[in-house]
Amino acid sequence: MHWWRALGVLAAAFGLASCAPFSRDISYATLESRYASGASQYIELSDGVRMHYRVHGPATAPVLVLVHGFGASLHTWEPWVERLQSDYRIVSVDLPGHGLTRAPARYSFSASSNAELIDELAQHLNVRRFTIVGHSMGGAVAVRYALAHPEKLDALVLVAAAAWPAEGRSGRPPLAFQLLSNPVGRTIVRHINPRLFAERGLVSAYHDREMVREEVVDRYVDLARAPGHRALLSSGRNTRGEAPLTSETFAGIAINTLVMHGENDRIISVEDSRALASAIPQAQLVIYPNTGHMPMEEAPGQSAADLHTFLGESG
C-alpha cells in the first residue's frame, strides 16, 4: 500500500474511532445462550482451540464441510443446511476468532493453520472423504486444504472465494482489511465498537439491502465481541510463514471444483472467480445475477440446487 493511501485509510479509521465508543467483550456463556442451537457441539483441538461446530443430515450420506468467511460464522450456511441436509451429512464450523469458537492469544491465524484444524475435526468425526466448501476467506482455507490433503476430498467448492493471488485481484480490499494491514489500524479494530464495521460491511456484502436486518447486524456485532476474537484477528501474525498462492498453484489442483460468485459482489470481484475457474483444470463456474457476496443466502435455492447437481455429476 502506498504511503498516501495508507494515510487516507488511517484518517478514515480515526474518523470512525472518534464517533464510535469503545466496546467491551460479551461472555461466551451469554453468546452461547443466544447463538448456540441444539445441533451445537464443541471439541478441544490442538493449539488450545475449542471449536464450535454443527452436524446435520444422515450419518451415511456424503459429507460436506462448510467454512465461512471473515467476520462471519457458521450461521451464514443455514439456508443451505435447510435445503441439503436430507441428502448430505453437513458439518459447519466456526473458525478461531469467529462465532462461538474459542482460541488462545497465541494461536497463529492463517488459512493453512485453519485448514489443519478442519483436518483434525474430520479425523475426530471419522470422516475419511468429503467435499470442502469455502466462502470468501473460507475459500482460501478450502484451497489450502485441497493442496495439503487432496486424497481426502471428493470435490472443492469455492463461493466468492478470497483465494486468487493478491497481485492479480480486481478492486481494493474493504476498509477493515486495509486497517488490519498496519499496526495503528489493528489497534483501532481491536478496541472500537465493531457495529460500525458490521453495518458498513453487511451493506456492501448484500446486493439486496433488505437482507441487512437488525437481528443479522446484532449477531455479527455480538459474536465479534466474544473474548479474544478482536485481539486474535488483529494480532498481525496472520499468514506469517505461509507460502503465497500463485496462478501456477491453482493449475496443480486436480480435484473437481465448483466456483460460485454473485455478479454484483462489492467485496470480492467476480473477475477473481473467473480467474480461479480458468486456472483450475477441472473447474466449473456459476455466476448469479442480482446477487452480492453471499450467494448461499441471497440465492439459496438456486445455489443449493447447483451444488447438488455438481456433486451428483462429480460422484
Coordinates of N, CA and C in Angstrom, one line a residue, residues 106-254:
R106 N -2.2 -17.0 21.6 CA -1.0 -17.5 20.9 C -1.3 -18.1 19.6
Y107 N -2.6 -18.4 19.3 CA -3.0 -19.1 18.1 C -2.5 -18.2 16.9
S108 N -1.9 -18.9 15.9 CA -1.4 -18.2 14.7 C -2.5 -18.4 13.6
F109 N -3.3 -17.3 13.4 CA -4.4 -17.4 12.5 C -4.0 -17.3 11.0
S110 N -4.2 -18.4 10.2 CA -3.9 -18.3 8.8 C -4.8 -19.3 8.1
A111 N -4.8 -19.2 6.8 CA -5.6 -20.2 6.0 C -5.1 -21.6 6.2
S112 N -3.7 -21.8 6.3 CA -3.1 -23.1 6.5 C -3.4 -23.7 7.9
S113 N -3.2 -22.8 8.9 CA -3.5 -23.3 10.3 C -5.0 -23.7 10.4
N114 N -5.9 -22.9 9.8 CA -7.3 -23.2 9.9 C -7.6 -24.5 9.1
A115 N -6.9 -24.7 8.0 CA -7.1 -25.9 7.2 C -6.7 -27.2 8.1
E116 N -5.7 -27.0 8.9 CA -5.3 -28.2 9.7 C -6.2 -28.5 10.8
L117 N -6.9 -27.4 11.3 CA -8.0 -27.6 12.3 C -9.1 -28.4 11.7
I118 N -9.5 -28.0 10.4 CA -10.5 -28.8 9.7 C -10.2 -30.2 9.6
D119 N -8.9 -30.5 9.3 CA -8.5 -31.9 9.1 C -8.6 -32.6 10.5
E120 N -8.2 -31.9 11.5 CA -8.3 -32.6 12.9 C -9.7 -32.9 13.2
L121 N -10.6 -32.0 12.9 CA -12.0 -32.2 13.2 C -12.6 -33.4 12.4
A122 N -12.2 -33.4 11.1 CA -12.6 -34.5 10.3 C -12.2 -35.9 10.8
Q123 N -10.9 -35.9 11.3 CA -10.4 -37.2 11.9 C -11.2 -37.5 13.1
H124 N -11.5 -36.5 13.9 CA -12.3 -36.8 15.1 C -13.7 -37.4 14.8
L125 N -14.3 -36.9 13.7 CA -15.6 -37.3 13.3 C -15.6 -38.6 12.4
N126 N -14.3 -39.1 12.2 CA -14.1 -40.3 11.4 C -14.6 -40.1 10.0
V127 N -14.4 -38.9 9.5 CA -14.8 -38.6 8.1 C -13.5 -38.7 7.3
R128 N -13.5 -39.7 6.4 CA -12.3 -40.0 5.6 C -12.3 -39.3 4.3
R129 N -13.5 -39.0 3.7 CA -13.5 -38.2 2.5 C -14.7 -37.3 2.5
F130 N -14.6 -36.1 1.9 CA -15.7 -35.1 2.0 C -15.4 -34.1 0.9
T131 N -16.5 -33.3 0.7 CA -16.4 -32.1 -0.1 C -16.2 -30.9 0.8
I132 N -15.2 -30.1 0.6 CA -15.0 -28.9 1.4 C -15.5 -27.7 0.6
V133 N -16.3 -26.8 1.3 CA -16.9 -25.7 0.7 C -16.4 -24.4 1.5
G134 N -15.8 -23.5 0.8 CA -15.3 -22.3 1.5 C -15.9 -21.0 0.9
H135 N -16.3 -20.1 1.7 CA -16.9 -18.8 1.3 C -15.9 -17.7 1.7
S136 N -15.6 -16.9 0.7 CA -14.7 -15.7 1.0 C -13.4 -16.1 1.6
M137 N -13.1 -15.6 2.8 CA -11.8 -16.1 3.4 C -11.8 -17.6 3.6
G138 N -12.9 -18.2 3.8 CA -13.0 -19.6 3.9 C -12.6 -20.3 2.6
G139 N -12.8 -19.6 1.5 CA -12.3 -20.2 0.3 C -10.8 -20.4 0.2
A140 N -10.1 -19.5 0.9 CA -8.6 -19.6 1.0 C -8.3 -20.8 1.9
V141 N -9.1 -21.0 2.9 CA -8.9 -22.2 3.8 C -9.1 -23.5 3.0
A142 N -10.2 -23.5 2.2 CA -10.5 -24.7 1.4 C -9.4 -25.0 0.4
V143 N -8.9 -23.9 -0.2 CA -7.8 -24.1 -1.2 C -6.6 -24.7 -0.5
R144 N -6.2 -24.2 0.6 CA -5.1 -24.7 1.4 C -5.3 -26.2 1.8
Y145 N -6.6 -26.5 2.1 CA -6.9 -27.9 2.5 C -6.7 -28.8 1.2
A146 N -7.2 -28.3 0.1 CA -7.1 -29.1 -1.1 C -5.7 -29.3 -1.5
L147 N -4.8 -28.4 -1.3 CA -3.4 -28.5 -1.6 C -2.7 -29.5 -0.7
A148 N -3.1 -29.4 0.6 CA -2.4 -30.2 1.6 C -2.9 -31.7 1.7
H149 N -4.2 -31.9 1.4 CA -4.9 -33.2 1.6 C -5.8 -33.5 0.4
P150 N -5.3 -33.5 -0.8 CA -6.2 -33.8 -2.0 C -6.8 -35.2 -1.9
E151 N -6.1 -36.1 -1.3 CA -6.6 -37.5 -1.3 C -7.8 -37.7 -0.4
K152 N -8.1 -36.7 0.4 CA -9.3 -36.8 1.3 C -10.5 -36.1 0.7
L153 N -10.4 -35.5 -0.4 CA -11.5 -34.7 -1.0 C -12.2 -35.3 -2.1
D154 N -13.5 -35.3 -2.1 CA -14.4 -35.7 -3.2 C -14.5 -34.5 -4.2
A155 N -14.5 -33.3 -3.7 CA -14.7 -32.1 -4.5 C -14.3 -30.9 -3.7
L156 N -14.1 -29.8 -4.4 CA -13.8 -28.5 -3.9 C -14.8 -27.5 -4.4
V157 N -15.4 -26.7 -3.4 CA -16.3 -25.7 -3.8 C -15.9 -24.3 -3.3
L158 N -15.8 -23.3 -4.2 CA -15.3 -22.0 -3.8 C -16.4 -21.0 -4.0
V159 N -16.9 -20.4 -3.0 CA -18.0 -19.4 -3.1 C -17.5 -18.0 -2.8
A160 N -17.4 -17.2 -3.9 CA -16.9 -15.8 -3.7 C -15.6 -15.9 -2.9
A161 N -14.7 -16.7 -3.3 CA -13.5 -17.1 -2.6 C -12.5 -15.9 -2.6
A162 N -11.9 -15.7 -1.5 CA -10.7 -14.7 -1.4 C -9.5 -15.5 -1.5
A163 N -9.3 -16.1 -2.7 CA -8.2 -17.1 -2.9 C -7.2 -16.7 -4.0
W164 N -7.7 -15.9 -5.0 CA -6.8 -15.5 -6.1 C -5.7 -14.7 -5.6
P165 N -4.5 -14.9 -6.1 CA -3.3 -14.1 -5.7 C -3.6 -12.6 -5.6
A166 N -3.1 -12.0 -4.5 CA -3.4 -10.6 -4.3 C -3.0 -9.7 -5.4
E167 N -1.8 -10.0 -6.0 CA -1.4 -9.1 -7.1 C -2.3 -9.1 -8.3
G168 N -3.1 -10.2 -8.4 CA -4.0 -10.3 -9.6 C -5.4 -9.9 -9.3
R169 N -5.7 -9.5 -8.1 CA -7.1 -9.3 -7.7 C -7.6 -8.0 -8.3
S170 N -8.9 -7.9 -8.6 CA -9.6 -6.7 -9.1 C -10.1 -5.9 -7.9
G171 N -10.0 -4.6 -8.0 CA -10.6 -3.7 -6.9 C -9.7 -3.7 -5.7
R172 N -10.2 -2.8 -4.7 CA -9.5 -2.6 -3.5 C -10.2 -3.4 -2.4
P173 N -9.4 -3.9 -1.4 CA -10.0 -4.6 -0.2 C -10.8 -3.7 0.6
P174 N -11.8 -4.3 1.4 CA -12.6 -3.5 2.3 C -11.8 -2.8 3.3
L175 N -12.4 -1.7 3.9 CA -11.7 -0.9 4.9 C -11.1 -1.7 6.0
A176 N -11.9 -2.7 6.5 CA -11.4 -3.5 7.7 C -10.2 -4.2 7.3
F177 N -10.0 -4.8 6.1 CA -8.8 -5.5 5.7 C -7.7 -4.5 5.5
Q178 N -7.9 -3.3 5.1 CA -6.9 -2.3 4.9 C -6.4 -1.9 6.3
L179 N -7.2 -1.8 7.3 CA -6.8 -1.5 8.6 C -6.0 -2.6 9.2
L180 N -6.3 -3.8 9.0 CA -5.6 -4.9 9.6 C -4.2 -5.1 9.0
S181 N -3.9 -4.3 7.9 CA -2.6 -4.4 7.3 C -1.5 -3.5 8.0
N182 N -1.9 -2.7 9.0 CA -0.9 -1.9 9.6 C -1.2 -1.8 11.1
P183 N -0.2 -1.5 11.9 CA -0.3 -1.6 13.4 C -1.3 -0.6 14.0
V184 N -1.3 0.6 13.5 CA -2.3 1.6 14.0 C -3.7 1.1 13.7
G185 N -4.0 0.7 12.5 CA -5.3 0.2 12.1 C -5.7 -1.0 13.0
R186 N -4.8 -1.9 13.2 CA -5.1 -3.1 14.1 C -5.5 -2.7 15.5
T187 N -4.8 -1.7 16.0 CA -5.2 -1.2 17.4 C -6.6 -0.6 17.4
I188 N -6.9 0.1 16.4 CA -8.3 0.6 16.3 C -9.3 -0.5 16.2
V189 N -9.1 -1.4 15.3 CA -10.0 -2.5 15.1 C -10.2 -3.3 16.4
R190 N -9.1 -3.4 17.2 CA -9.2 -4.2 18.4 C -10.1 -3.6 19.5
H191 N -10.3 -2.3 19.4 CA -10.9 -1.6 20.5 C -12.3 -0.9 20.2
I192 N -12.5 -0.4 19.0 CA -13.7 0.3 18.8 C -14.9 -0.6 18.6
N193 N -16.1 0.0 18.7 CA -17.3 -0.8 18.6 C -17.4 -1.5 17.2
P194 N -17.5 -2.8 17.1 CA -17.5 -3.4 15.8 C -18.8 -3.2 15.0
R195 N -19.8 -2.6 15.6 CA -21.0 -2.3 14.9 C -20.8 -1.5 13.7
L196 N -19.9 -0.5 13.7 CA -19.6 0.3 12.6 C -19.1 -0.5 11.4
F197 N -18.2 -1.4 11.6 CA -17.7 -2.2 10.5 C -18.8 -3.2 10.1
A198 N -19.6 -3.8 11.1 CA -20.6 -4.8 10.7 C -21.6 -4.1 9.8
E199 N -22.2 -3.0 10.2 CA -23.2 -2.4 9.4 C -22.7 -2.0 8.0
R200 N -21.5 -1.4 8.0 CA -20.9 -1.0 6.7 C -20.6 -2.2 5.8
G201 N -20.0 -3.2 6.5 CA -19.6 -4.4 5.7 C -20.8 -5.2 5.2
L202 N -21.9 -5.3 6.0 CA -23.1 -6.0 5.5 C -23.8 -5.3 4.4
V203 N -23.8 -4.0 4.5 CA -24.5 -3.3 3.4 C -23.7 -3.5 2.1
S204 N -22.4 -3.6 2.2 CA -21.6 -3.9 1.0 C -21.7 -5.4 0.5
A205 N -21.9 -6.3 1.5 CA -21.9 -7.7 1.2 C -23.2 -8.1 0.5
Y206 N -24.3 -7.6 0.8 CA -25.6 -8.0 0.2 C -26.0 -7.1 -0.9
H207 N -26.4 -7.6 -2.0 CA -27.0 -6.8 -3.1 C -28.4 -6.3 -2.7
D208 N -29.1 -7.2 -2.0 CA -30.4 -6.8 -1.5 C -30.3 -6.2 -0.1
R209 N -30.5 -4.9 0.0 CA -30.3 -4.2 1.3 C -31.3 -4.7 2.3
E210 N -32.4 -5.2 1.9 CA -33.4 -5.7 2.9 C -32.9 -6.9 3.7
M211 N -31.8 -7.5 3.2 CA -31.3 -8.6 4.0 C -30.4 -8.2 5.2
V212 N -30.1 -6.9 5.2 CA -29.3 -6.3 6.3 C -30.3 -6.0 7.5
R213 N -30.9 -7.1 8.0 CA -31.9 -6.9 9.1 C -31.2 -6.7 10.4
E214 N -31.9 -6.1 11.3 CA -31.3 -5.7 12.6 C -30.8 -6.9 13.4
E215 N -31.5 -8.1 13.3 CA -31.0 -9.2 14.0 C -29.8 -9.8 13.4
V216 N -29.6 -9.6 12.1 CA -28.3 -10.1 11.4 C -27.2 -9.2 11.9
V217 N -27.3 -7.9 11.9 CA -26.3 -7.0 12.3 C -26.0 -7.3 13.8
D218 N -27.0 -7.5 14.6 CA -26.8 -7.8 16.0 C -25.9 -9.0 16.2
R219 N -26.2 -10.1 15.4 CA -25.5 -11.3 15.5 C -24.0 -11.1 15.2
Y220 N -23.7 -10.4 14.1 CA -22.3 -10.2 13.7 C -21.6 -9.4 14.8
V221 N -22.3 -8.3 15.3 CA -21.6 -7.5 16.3 C -21.4 -8.3 17.6
D222 N -22.4 -9.0 18.1 CA -22.3 -9.7 19.3 C -21.1 -10.7 19.2
L223 N -21.1 -11.5 18.2 CA -20.1 -12.5 18.0 C -18.7 -11.9 17.9
A224 N -18.6 -10.8 17.3 CA -17.3 -10.1 17.2 C -16.8 -9.7 18.5
R225 N -17.7 -9.5 19.5 CA -17.3 -9.1 20.8 C -17.0 -10.3 21.8
A226 N -16.9 -11.5 21.2 CA -16.5 -12.6 22.0 C -15.1 -12.4 22.6
P227 N -14.8 -12.8 23.8 CA -13.5 -12.6 24.4 C -12.4 -13.1 23.5
G228 N -11.4 -12.3 23.2 CA -10.3 -12.7 22.4 C -10.4 -12.6 20.9
H229 N -11.6 -12.5 20.4 CA -11.8 -12.5 18.9 C -11.0 -11.4 18.2
R230 N -11.3 -10.1 18.7 CA -10.7 -9.0 18.0 C -9.2 -9.0 18.2
A231 N -8.7 -9.4 19.4 CA -7.3 -9.4 19.6 C -6.6 -10.4 18.7
L232 N -7.2 -11.6 18.5 CA -6.6 -12.6 17.7 C -6.6 -12.2 16.2
L233 N -7.7 -11.6 15.7 CA -7.7 -11.2 14.3 C -6.8 -10.0 14.0
S234 N -6.5 -9.2 15.0 CA -5.7 -8.0 14.8 C -4.3 -8.2 15.3
S235 N -3.9 -9.4 15.5 CA -2.6 -9.7 16.2 C -1.4 -9.3 15.2
G236 N -1.7 -9.3 13.9 CA -0.6 -9.1 13.0 C 0.2 -10.3 12.6
R237 N -0.2 -11.5 13.2 CA 0.6 -12.7 13.0 C 0.0 -13.5 11.8
N238 N -1.1 -13.0 11.3 CA -1.9 -13.8 10.2 C -1.0 -14.0 9.0
T239 N -1.0 -15.2 8.5 CA -0.3 -15.6 7.3 C 1.2 -15.6 7.3
R240 N 1.8 -15.3 8.5 CA 3.2 -15.4 8.6 C 3.7 -16.8 8.3
G241 N 4.7 -16.9 7.5 CA 5.3 -18.3 7.2 C 4.5 -19.1 6.2
E242 N 3.4 -18.5 5.7 CA 2.6 -19.2 4.7 C 3.0 -18.8 3.3
A243 N 3.4 -19.8 2.5 CA 3.8 -19.6 1.1 C 2.7 -19.0 0.3
P244 N 2.9 -17.9 -0.4 CA 1.9 -17.3 -1.2 C 1.4 -18.2 -2.3
L245 N 0.1 -18.0 -2.6 CA -0.5 -18.8 -3.7 C -0.2 -18.0 -5.0
T246 N 0.0 -18.8 -6.1 CA 0.2 -18.2 -7.4 C -0.7 -18.9 -8.4
S247 N -0.8 -18.3 -9.6 CA -1.7 -18.9 -10.6 C -1.2 -20.3 -10.9
E248 N 0.1 -20.6 -10.8 CA 0.6 -21.9 -11.1 C 0.1 -22.9 -10.0
T249 N -0.1 -22.4 -8.8 CA -0.6 -23.2 -7.7 C -1.9 -23.8 -8.1
F250 N -2.8 -23.0 -8.6 CA -4.2 -23.5 -8.9 C -4.2 -24.5 -10.1
A251 N -3.2 -24.3 -11.0 CA -3.1 -25.2 -12.1 C -2.8 -26.6 -11.6
G252 N -2.2 -26.8 -10.4 CA -1.9 -28.1 -9.9 C -3.0 -28.7 -9.1
I253 N -4.2 -28.1 -9.0 CA -5.3 -28.7 -8.2 C -6.1 -29.6 -9.2
A254 N -6.0 -30.9 -8.9 CA -6.6 -31.9 -9.8 C -7.8 -32.5 -9.1

